[in-house]
Tab-separated table of C-alpha atoms and ligand atoms in Angstrom:
chain	number	residue	atom	x	y	z
A	35	UNK	CA	110.955	77.777	-22.469
A	36	UNK	CA	113.888	78.513	-24.623
A	37	UNK	CA	117.772	76.734	-25.113
A	38	UNK	CA	120.813	76.701	-27.743
A	39	UNK	CA	123.384	74.624	-27.942
A	40	UNK	CA	126.672	74.966	-30.391
A	41	UNK	CA	127.920	71.472	-31.761
A	42	UNK	CA	131.318	71.052	-34.323
A	43	UNK	CA	131.387	69.657	-37.621
A	44	UNK	CA	132.481	65.770	-38.244
A	45	UNK	CA	133.768	64.426	-42.044
A	46	UNK	CA	135.019	61.390	-43.250
A	47	UNK	CA	135.753	57.868	-41.269
A	48	UNK	CA	137.200	58.718	-38.243
A	49	UNK	CA	135.508	61.800	-37.434
A	50	UNK	CA	126.911	68.150	-30.661
A	51	UNK	CA	122.659	72.024	-25.615
A	52	UNK	CA	118.339	73.940	-24.274
A	53	UNK	CA	115.314	76.014	-21.402
A	54	UNK	CA	115.270	79.520	-22.907
A	55	UNK	CA	118.369	79.401	-25.453
A	56	UNK	CA	120.131	76.071	-26.614
A	57	UNK	CA	123.377	75.942	-29.762
A	58	UNK	CA	125.238	73.565	-31.149
A	59	UNK	CA	128.384	72.732	-32.819
A	60	UNK	CA	129.653	69.791	-35.564
A	61	UNK	CA	132.379	67.547	-36.593
A	62	UNK	CA	134.196	66.441	-39.285
A	63	UNK	CA	134.609	62.884	-39.579
A	64	UNK	CA	136.973	60.943	-41.567
A	65	UNK	CA	136.127	58.595	-43.659
A	66	UNK	CA	134.844	54.707	-43.347
A	67	UNK	CA	131.790	55.934	-44.121
A	68	UNK	CA	129.166	52.802	-43.739
A	69	UNK	CA	125.880	52.143	-45.920
A	70	UNK	CA	122.368	51.617	-44.447
A	71	UNK	CA	121.053	48.328	-43.174
A	72	UNK	CA	117.788	49.932	-42.539
A	73	UNK	CA	116.421	53.352	-43.929
A	74	UNK	CA	113.920	54.075	-41.294
A	75	UNK	CA	116.266	53.325	-38.191
A	76	UNK	CA	119.143	53.961	-39.724
A	77	UNK	CA	120.946	51.462	-39.173
A	78	UNK	CA	124.375	51.123	-41.182
A	79	UNK	CA	126.111	47.977	-42.800
A	80	UNK	CA	129.738	48.583	-40.796
A	81	UNK	CA	130.937	50.392	-37.924
A	82	UNK	CA	132.776	53.714	-38.536
A	83	UNK	CA	134.924	56.214	-37.163
A	84	UNK	CA	134.696	59.906	-37.036
A	85	UNK	CA	137.306	63.260	-35.903
A	86	UNK	CA	135.228	66.010	-34.059
A	87	UNK	CA	136.317	68.875	-35.657
A	88	UNK	CA	136.898	72.521	-33.305
A	89	UNK	CA	133.403	74.389	-33.014
A	90	UNK	CA	135.977	77.403	-33.344
A	91	UNK	CA	136.354	77.186	-36.745
A	92	UNK	CA	133.478	74.893	-38.065
A	93	UNK	CA	130.277	75.002	-35.959
A	94	UNK	CA	126.387	75.063	-35.715
A	95	UNK	CA	124.515	77.155	-33.553
A	96	UNK	CA	120.688	75.536	-32.698
A	97	UNK	CA	117.960	77.790	-30.308
A	98	UNK	CA	115.059	75.259	-29.747
A	99	UNK	CA	112.223	77.212	-28.049
A	100	UNK	CA	108.749	75.436	-26.434
A	101	UNK	CA	105.555	77.237	-25.404
A	102	UNK	CA	101.774	76.583	-25.259
A	103	UNK	CA	101.409	79.874	-27.597
A	104	UNK	CA	102.875	78.088	-30.585
A	105	UNK	CA	100.290	76.803	-33.211
A	106	UNK	CA	102.734	74.035	-34.948
A	107	UNK	CA	106.193	72.891	-35.068
A	108	UNK	CA	108.244	75.168	-37.056
A	109	UNK	CA	112.352	75.833	-38.104
A	110	UNK	CA	114.297	77.720	-39.478
A	111	UNK	CA	117.964	76.683	-41.079
A	112	UNK	CA	120.337	79.434	-41.854
A	113	UNK	CA	117.312	82.280	-41.689
A	114	UNK	CA	115.019	80.745	-44.021
A	115	UNK	CA	111.936	78.477	-42.804
A	116	UNK	CA	112.302	74.975	-44.212
A	117	UNK	CA	109.757	72.049	-44.124
A	118	UNK	CA	109.342	70.765	-40.625
A	119	UNK	CA	107.268	67.576	-42.085
A	120	UNK	CA	110.384	66.477	-43.386
A	121	UNK	CA	110.477	62.395	-42.502
A	122	UNK	CA	113.846	62.610	-40.736
A	123	UNK	CA	113.209	65.925	-38.654
A	124	UNK	CA	110.079	64.539	-37.553
A	125	UNK	CA	111.517	61.018	-36.446
A	126	UNK	CA	114.045	63.664	-34.452
A	127	UNK	CA	110.793	65.020	-32.889
A	128	UNK	CA	108.945	62.134	-32.208
A	129	UNK	CA	111.925	60.237	-31.171
A	130	UNK	CA	113.126	62.694	-28.058
A	131	UNK	CA	108.698	63.283	-26.668
A	132	UNK	CA	108.852	59.867	-26.618
A	133	UNK	CA	111.843	59.415	-24.468
A	134	UNK	CA	110.267	62.375	-23.015
A	135	UNK	CA	107.448	60.819	-22.177
A	136	UNK	CA	108.929	57.640	-20.532
A	137	UNK	CA	110.906	60.153	-18.702
A	138	UNK	CA	108.049	62.093	-17.487
A	139	UNK	CA	106.434	58.583	-16.294
A	140	UNK	CA	109.078	57.993	-13.424
A	141	UNK	CA	109.667	60.332	-10.650
A	142	UNK	CA	111.807	62.827	-11.270
A	143	UNK	CA	110.556	63.483	-14.466
A	144	UNK	CA	107.287	65.531	-13.227
A	145	UNK	CA	109.615	68.868	-13.819
A	146	UNK	CA	108.543	70.055	-17.365
A	147	UNK	CA	107.631	73.137	-16.965
A	148	UNK	CA	105.433	72.626	-20.019
A	149	UNK	CA	102.666	69.983	-21.444
A	150	UNK	CA	104.336	66.772	-23.870
A	151	UNK	CA	101.820	68.566	-26.427
A	152	UNK	CA	102.893	72.223	-26.777
A	153	UNK	CA	104.476	72.642	-30.124
A	154	UNK	CA	109.010	73.370	-30.636
A	155	UNK	CA	110.558	76.767	-32.666
A	156	UNK	CA	113.711	75.540	-34.448
A	157	UNK	CA	116.161	78.017	-35.350
A	158	UNK	CA	120.030	76.596	-36.869
A	159	UNK	CA	122.711	78.120	-38.574
A	160	UNK	CA	125.483	76.517	-39.917
A	161	UNK	CA	128.927	78.608	-40.316
A	162	UNK	CA	129.983	76.366	-43.018
A	163	UNK	CA	128.778	75.373	-46.161
A	164	UNK	CA	125.268	73.235	-45.874
A	165	UNK	CA	124.235	70.431	-47.708
A	166	UNK	CA	128.193	70.552	-49.618
A	167	UNK	CA	129.903	67.721	-48.740
A	168	UNK	CA	131.441	69.278	-45.452
A	169	UNK	CA	129.342	67.039	-42.717
A	170	UNK	CA	125.926	70.325	-42.362
A	171	UNK	CA	123.580	67.118	-41.287
A	172	UNK	CA	125.722	65.390	-38.998
A	173	UNK	CA	126.338	68.270	-37.179
A	174	UNK	CA	122.666	69.921	-37.621
A	175	UNK	CA	120.969	66.736	-36.384
A	176	UNK	CA	123.899	66.395	-33.510
A	177	UNK	CA	122.996	69.555	-32.259
A	178	UNK	CA	119.194	69.530	-33.012
A	179	UNK	CA	119.474	66.343	-30.682
A	180	UNK	CA	121.210	67.712	-27.653
A	181	UNK	CA	119.240	71.533	-27.963
A	182	UNK	CA	116.139	68.983	-27.475
A	183	UNK	CA	117.579	67.093	-25.039
A	184	UNK	CA	118.334	70.250	-22.997
A	185	UNK	CA	114.914	71.411	-23.512
A	186	UNK	CA	112.823	68.120	-22.413
A	187	UNK	CA	115.320	67.575	-19.434
A	188	UNK	CA	116.065	64.133	-21.476
A	189	UNK	CA	119.609	62.284	-19.714
A	190	UNK	CA	119.291	59.489	-21.228
A	191	UNK	CA	122.152	58.443	-24.768
A	192	UNK	CA	120.898	60.295	-27.969
A	193	UNK	CA	122.764	58.251	-30.503
A	194	UNK	CA	119.138	57.531	-32.025
A	195	UNK	CA	117.554	60.490	-31.799
A	196	UNK	CA	120.941	62.240	-34.120
A	197	UNK	CA	121.059	58.813	-35.858
A	198	UNK	CA	117.218	59.114	-36.949
A	199	UNK	CA	117.946	62.851	-38.225
A	200	UNK	CA	121.474	61.399	-40.267
A	201	UNK	CA	123.320	58.315	-39.203
A	202	UNK	CA	126.657	59.872	-38.767
A	203	UNK	CA	124.986	62.559	-36.232
A	204	UNK	CA	125.514	60.116	-33.809
A	205	UNK	CA	129.062	60.369	-33.823
A	206	UNK	CA	128.903	63.776	-33.756
A	207	UNK	CA	126.951	63.904	-29.911
A	208	UNK	CA	130.790	63.439	-29.063
A	209	UNK	CA	134.184	65.306	-29.171
A	210	UNK	CA	137.389	63.991	-29.884
A	211	UNK	CA	137.310	60.264	-32.123
A	212	UNK	CA	134.551	59.167	-31.911
A	213	UNK	CA	133.341	55.156	-32.972
A	214	UNK	CA	129.816	54.363	-34.333
A	215	UNK	CA	128.934	50.251	-33.318
A	216	UNK	CA	127.242	49.386	-36.048
A	217	UNK	CA	125.218	46.920	-33.669
A	218	UNK	CA	123.533	43.921	-34.239
A	219	UNK	CA	120.000	44.229	-32.871
A	220	UNK	CA	117.180	44.152	-35.672
A	221	UNK	CA	115.757	47.258	-33.022
A	222	UNK	CA	118.848	49.469	-33.500
A	223	UNK	CA	119.133	49.779	-29.707
A	224	UNK	CA	123.339	48.749	-30.286
A	225	UNK	CA	123.748	50.577	-32.727
A	226	UNK	CA	125.265	53.709	-31.016
A	227	UNK	CA	128.309	56.039	-30.501
A	228	UNK	CA	131.448	56.203	-28.281
A	229	UNK	CA	134.296	58.349	-27.741
A	230	UNK	CA	137.574	56.277	-28.717
A	231	UNK	CA	139.779	58.769	-27.164
A	232	UNK	CA	139.206	63.090	-25.766
A	233	UNK	CA	139.500	66.165	-27.494
A	234	UNK	CA	142.995	66.780	-26.354
A	235	UNK	CA	144.479	63.221	-26.709
A	236	UNK	CA	146.417	64.024	-29.784
A	237	UNK	CA	147.812	67.933	-29.965
A	238	UNK	CA	149.448	67.771	-32.697
A	239	UNK	CA	147.386	66.356	-35.189
A	240	UNK	CA	145.629	69.262	-37.641
A	241	UNK	CA	142.947	68.950	-40.420
A	242	UNK	CA	142.471	71.208	-43.174
A	243	UNK	CA	139.833	71.551	-45.153
A	244	UNK	CA	140.350	72.540	-48.678
A	245	UNK	CA	137.118	74.216	-49.933
A	246	UNK	CA	136.469	73.332	-53.731
A	247	UNK	CA	133.134	73.858	-53.850
A	248	UNK	CA	130.425	75.247	-51.811
A	249	UNK	CA	127.679	74.747	-53.981
A	250	UNK	CA	124.643	72.317	-53.068
A	251	UNK	CA	125.983	68.682	-54.250
A	252	UNK	CA	123.648	66.882	-57.303
A	253	UNK	CA	123.708	63.542	-54.927
A	254	UNK	CA	122.406	64.013	-51.042
A	255	UNK	CA	124.621	61.438	-49.273
A	256	UNK	CA	121.613	59.627	-48.126
A	257	UNK	CA	120.248	58.676	-51.283
A	258	UNK	CA	123.750	57.741	-52.377
A	259	UNK	CA	124.363	55.587	-49.876
A	260	UNK	CA	121.079	53.871	-50.486
A	261	UNK	CA	121.876	53.438	-53.884
A	262	UNK	CA	125.151	51.872	-53.222
A	263	UNK	CA	123.947	49.438	-51.074
A	264	UNK	CA	121.237	48.148	-53.122
A	265	UNK	CA	123.564	47.933	-56.090
A	266	UNK	CA	127.474	48.090	-55.018
A	267	UNK	CA	128.775	44.422	-54.320
A	268	UNK	CA	132.317	46.343	-53.728
A	269	UNK	CA	130.276	48.040	-50.822
A	270	UNK	CA	129.542	44.603	-49.744
A	271	UNK	CA	132.775	43.300	-49.804
A	272	UNK	CA	133.846	46.312	-47.938
A	273	UNK	CA	131.358	46.076	-45.126
A	274	UNK	CA	131.724	42.415	-44.465
A	275	UNK	CA	135.644	42.263	-45.176
A	276	UNK	CA	137.651	45.168	-44.763
A	277	UNK	CA	135.913	47.931	-42.553
A	278	UNK	CA	136.118	45.687	-39.787
A	279	UNK	CA	140.064	45.289	-39.521
A	280	UNK	CA	140.138	48.986	-40.988
A	281	UNK	CA	138.418	49.806	-37.718
A	282	UNK	CA	140.931	47.798	-35.508
A	283	UNK	CA	143.798	48.716	-37.252
A	284	UNK	CA	142.602	52.529	-36.865
A	285	UNK	CA	141.762	52.579	-33.198
A	286	UNK	CA	145.143	51.445	-32.340
A	287	UNK	CA	146.460	53.856	-34.412
A	288	UNK	CA	144.669	56.938	-32.808
A	289	UNK	CA	145.851	54.581	-29.560
A	290	UNK	CA	149.467	55.061	-30.382
A	291	UNK	CA	149.131	58.173	-32.038
A	292	UNK	CA	150.460	57.062	-34.970
A	293	UNK	CA	150.481	59.389	-37.060
A	294	UNK	CA	152.160	57.488	-40.706
A	295	UNK	CA	149.409	54.072	-39.834
A	296	UNK	CA	146.627	56.811	-39.493
A	297	UNK	CA	147.870	58.813	-42.953
A	298	UNK	CA	147.821	55.920	-44.959
A	299	UNK	CA	144.380	54.169	-43.651
A	300	UNK	CA	142.389	57.599	-43.716
A	301	UNK	CA	143.629	57.701	-47.968
A	302	UNK	CA	143.018	54.149	-48.397
A	303	UNK	CA	139.308	54.087	-46.591
A	304	UNK	CA	138.956	57.404	-48.502
A	305	UNK	CA	139.720	56.236	-52.269
A	306	UNK	CA	137.794	52.415	-51.417
A	307	UNK	CA	134.872	54.300	-50.682
A	308	UNK	CA	134.758	56.427	-53.937
A	309	UNK	CA	135.332	53.252	-55.675
A	310	UNK	CA	131.867	51.847	-53.887
A	311	UNK	CA	130.935	55.474	-55.260
A	312	UNK	CA	131.951	54.030	-59.193
A	313	UNK	CA	130.654	50.143	-58.107
A	314	UNK	CA	127.302	51.991	-57.277
A	315	UNK	CA	124.705	51.667	-60.525
A	316	UNK	CA	124.125	54.207	-61.964
A	317	UNK	CA	127.583	55.355	-60.471
A	318	UNK	CA	128.333	58.391	-58.581
A	319	UNK	CA	130.784	60.687	-58.755
A	320	UNK	CA	131.414	62.407	-56.001
A	321	UNK	CA	135.264	64.074	-56.695
A	322	UNK	CA	135.873	66.244	-59.269
A	323	UNK	CA	139.444	67.026	-61.139
A	324	UNK	CA	140.005	69.515	-58.572
A	325	UNK	CA	139.624	66.480	-56.099
A	326	UNK	CA	141.766	64.450	-58.130
A	327	UNK	CA	145.042	67.156	-58.393
A	328	UNK	CA	145.101	67.577	-54.548
A	329	UNK	CA	145.602	63.297	-54.034
A	330	UNK	CA	148.191	63.402	-56.899
A	331	UNK	CA	149.337	67.324	-54.744
A	332	UNK	CA	149.516	64.878	-51.312
A	333	UNK	CA	151.270	61.489	-53.308
A	334	UNK	CA	153.818	64.274	-54.457
A	335	UNK	CA	154.591	66.203	-51.006
A	336	UNK	CA	154.647	62.812	-49.256
A	337	UNK	CA	157.246	60.848	-51.723
A	338	UNK	CA	159.371	64.021	-51.752
A	339	UNK	CA	159.470	64.295	-47.911
A	340	UNK	CA	160.294	60.192	-48.066
A	341	UNK	CA	157.046	59.665	-45.467
A	342	UNK	CA	153.650	59.929	-45.224
A	343	UNK	CA	153.172	63.108	-43.481
A	344	UNK	CA	149.495	64.332	-45.302
A	345	UNK	CA	146.665	62.791	-45.900
A	346	UNK	CA	143.606	63.410	-47.503
A	347	UNK	CA	140.059	62.118	-46.917
A	348	UNK	CA	137.046	62.721	-49.216
A	349	UNK	CA	132.964	62.523	-47.971
A	350	UNK	CA	130.188	62.976	-49.667
A	351	UNK	CA	131.653	65.941	-51.952
A	352	UNK	CA	134.940	67.184	-53.931
A	353	UNK	CA	135.932	69.282	-50.705
A	354	UNK	CA	139.032	67.417	-49.138
A	355	UNK	CA	139.469	67.182	-45.417
A	356	UNK	CA	143.617	66.967	-44.773
A	357	UNK	CA	145.247	65.608	-42.132
A	358	UNK	CA	148.477	66.348	-40.824
A	359	UNK	CA	150.559	67.681	-37.672
A	360	UNK	CA	151.702	70.920	-36.566
A	361	UNK	CA	155.077	70.984	-37.922
A	362	UNK	CA	154.019	70.728	-41.133
A	363	UNK	CA	150.799	72.645	-41.984
A	364	UNK	CA	152.875	75.558	-43.157
A	365	UNK	CA	154.605	73.523	-45.603
A	366	UNK	CA	151.720	71.998	-46.749
A	367	UNK	CA	149.460	75.202	-46.592
A	368	UNK	CA	152.234	76.768	-49.146
A	369	UNK	CA	152.225	74.083	-51.139
A	370	UNK	CA	148.206	74.377	-52.000
A	371	UNK	CA	148.977	78.164	-52.134
A	372	UNK	CA	151.318	77.428	-54.891
A	373	UNK	CA	149.255	74.962	-56.859
A	374	UNK	CA	145.845	76.290	-56.423
A	375	UNK	CA	146.893	80.190	-56.342
A	376	UNK	CA	144.039	82.164	-54.867
A	377	UNK	CA	142.587	84.058	-57.642
A	378	UNK	CA	141.147	87.316	-55.901
A	379	UNK	CA	140.287	86.677	-52.465
A	380	UNK	CA	144.258	86.684	-51.631
A	381	UNK	CA	143.986	87.504	-48.089
A	382	UNK	CA	141.201	85.317	-47.384
A	383	UNK	CA	141.814	82.180	-48.453
A	384	UNK	CA	143.086	80.624	-45.346
A	385	UNK	CA	140.908	80.876	-42.778
A	386	UNK	CA	140.689	79.586	-38.942
A	387	UNK	CA	144.018	78.529	-37.005
A	388	UNK	CA	146.508	80.790	-37.762
A	389	UNK	CA	149.217	79.617	-39.689
A	390	UNK	CA	152.778	80.964	-40.046
A	391	UNK	CA	153.960	81.665	-43.991
A	392	UNK	CA	156.649	78.973	-44.742
A	393	UNK	CA	158.358	79.996	-48.197
A	394	UNK	CA	158.281	76.496	-50.677
A	395	UNK	CA	161.977	75.074	-51.136
A	396	UNK	CA	162.658	74.771	-55.469
A	397	UNK	CA	162.674	70.833	-54.819
A	398	UNK	CA	159.593	70.661	-53.672
A	399	UNK	CA	158.161	72.965	-56.202
A	400	UNK	CA	159.845	71.203	-58.743
A	401	UNK	CA	158.684	67.381	-57.588
A	402	UNK	CA	154.775	69.546	-57.527
A	403	UNK	CA	153.566	67.844	-60.465
A	404	UNK	CA	150.421	69.762	-60.880
A	405	UNK	CA	150.206	72.541	-63.141
A	406	UNK	CA	148.878	75.292	-60.952
A	407	UNK	CA	144.877	76.053	-61.499
A	408	UNK	CA	143.895	79.440	-59.653
A	409	UNK	CA	141.199	79.738	-57.998
A	410	UNK	CA	140.098	76.095	-58.570
A	411	UNK	CA	140.354	75.488	-54.326
A	412	UNK	CA	138.597	78.328	-52.946
A	413	UNK	CA	139.454	79.091	-49.644
A	414	UNK	CA	141.631	76.974	-46.983
A	415	UNK	CA	139.568	76.758	-43.251
A	416	UNK	CA	142.557	75.377	-40.803
A	417	UNK	CA	141.270	73.620	-37.683
A	418	UNK	CA	141.836	70.788	-35.082
A	419	UNK	CA	140.502	68.426	-33.139
A	420	UNK	CA	137.343	69.844	-30.815
A	421	UNK	CA	134.894	69.208	-28.552
A	422	UNK	CA	131.051	67.437	-28.014
A	423	UNK	CA	128.187	70.110	-27.987
A	424	UNK	CA	128.551	72.499	-25.712
A	425	UNK	CA	125.995	75.033	-24.114
A	426	UNK	CA	124.940	78.661	-24.847
A	427	UNK	CA	124.146	80.069	-22.024
A	428	UNK	CA	124.479	83.713	-23.111
A	429	UNK	CA	120.486	84.731	-24.735
A	430	UNK	CA	122.472	87.193	-27.062
A	431	UNK	CA	123.596	84.653	-29.291
A	432	UNK	CA	120.714	82.568	-29.266
A	433	UNK	CA	118.772	82.239	-32.425
A	434	UNK	CA	115.246	82.825	-31.584
A	435	UNK	CA	114.139	86.217	-29.270
A	436	UNK	CA	111.808	86.074	-26.787
A	437	UNK	CA	108.638	85.638	-29.110
A	438	UNK	CA	110.159	82.471	-30.283
A	439	UNK	CA	110.566	83.904	-33.850
A	440	UNK	CA	114.294	84.317	-35.698
A	441	UNK	CA	115.615	87.272	-34.533
A	442	UNK	CA	116.442	89.553	-37.227
A	443	UNK	CA	119.909	88.671	-37.772
A	444	UNK	CA	120.156	85.402	-36.928
B	1330	ADP	P1	126.452	67.734	-45.530
B	1330	ADP	O1	127.279	66.712	-47.012
B	1330	ADP	O2	126.108	68.695	-46.102
B	1330	ADP	O3	125.868	66.589	-44.382
B	1330	ADP	P2	123.667	65.881	-46.526
B	1330	ADP	O4	123.270	66.797	-48.312
B	1330	ADP	O5	123.591	65.366	-46.322
B	1330	ADP	O6	125.026	67.077	-46.689
B	1330	ADP	O7	122.783	66.610	-46.182
B	1330	ADP	C1	122.166	68.170	-46.123
B	1330	ADP	C2	120.701	68.629	-45.166
B	1330	ADP	O8	121.020	68.111	-44.007
B	1330	ADP	C3	119.980	69.870	-45.147
B	1330	ADP	O9	119.545	69.510	-46.248
B	1330	ADP	C4	119.366	70.157	-44.037
B	1330	ADP	O10	118.041	68.824	-44.540
B	1330	ADP	C5	120.051	68.977	-42.468
B	1330	ADP	N1	120.854	69.862	-42.042
B	1330	ADP	C6	121.924	70.684	-42.051
B	1330	ADP	N2	122.388	71.026	-41.672
B	1330	ADP	C7	121.175	71.374	-40.963
B	1330	ADP	C8	120.980	72.057	-39.314
B	1330	ADP	N3	121.699	72.875	-38.739
B	1330	ADP	N4	120.111	71.617	-38.254
B	1330	ADP	C9	119.060	70.874	-39.172
B	1330	ADP	N5	119.253	69.951	-40.106
B	1330	ADP	C10	120.292	70.255	-41.041
């Protein structure tokens, strides 16, 4: 039995299906990332919010197959076989099989056409850089949880399955604007994701991902956050005294589509998150010189316009996620192109949504206090808020063939 699903990506604080074939999508979530209060159950020390990005531009596709002929569980990521024994992957598989067993023990649960002892094969592909601070783990585990649930016929809340893979993956199970409520119970049953506003709630909102580096990051988000929880007093202060009020304010901004409020809070929260990284011992530094130049560029742009028209947020990596509105995208892309001119790939500098070329006024050029640094922004992905996971019925897009092995071109 195969199933394929697709899900979108999540980055930052306000920020993904199975049978024969299932794929997923991913989301990008904005800031207010949380540390973890329980590393096994993956329970956060504060609630968080994210925006799920659109699968037309950024997606994870996952296919799950189950068969009595498979000798062992196996997983292929971006075409390469990975160690299926990774604890987080094992925790996801254990949890989905537990839920499937629970369902089979109810009267409507006898319908699975296979035994729960059969092994699974998983193939997954991200169409954006993996392990580079663009939330591939959130998209990947959300898509995996969703696809496994389709294959195993599990219809209950999947927060726990996704969370066991990557905390922020529970948010990526929904489209639009999503909150991960930290919960209070020791067993984590109330630590779940909930949609705050749907995908089409704020149609003018646009997201630009400024890819500074597609390289694998030096410190994985999980290891980094664990060290921060253990050593940073600022992180503890942030979790107890800052984030709760910011969460409430951010939800108000989203509900009222208050871009100024949303943008300022997003930037402040990103800055504070990175301050907690520096406050970690030994310190963690996800931002690089280009990230800092992008921050400066955004502030110069906003000052020039006399109001906040653009916001940045950085997750656990140097790549910037920019929020703006559709009437500002073209001018801001022109400003980025001016400050970070493409070295060779001028025609491939902008990917995703179409952005019409816009001239840059001499006044704006003069105030962009950034010395042009060619090539340091490699490319831009223009996208918007997207839906949650989607089932892919077309067998041609499934990543596993009828033999349960990755198709040659997958
Ligand atoms: P990122 O910032 O991209 O989330 P992390 O280092 O936090 O980087 O997580 C990357 C890890 O997430 C990968 O090494 C892999 O274990 C897991 N991962 C990424 N994409 C997928 C996917 N599509 N399916 C399953 N697991 C994935």
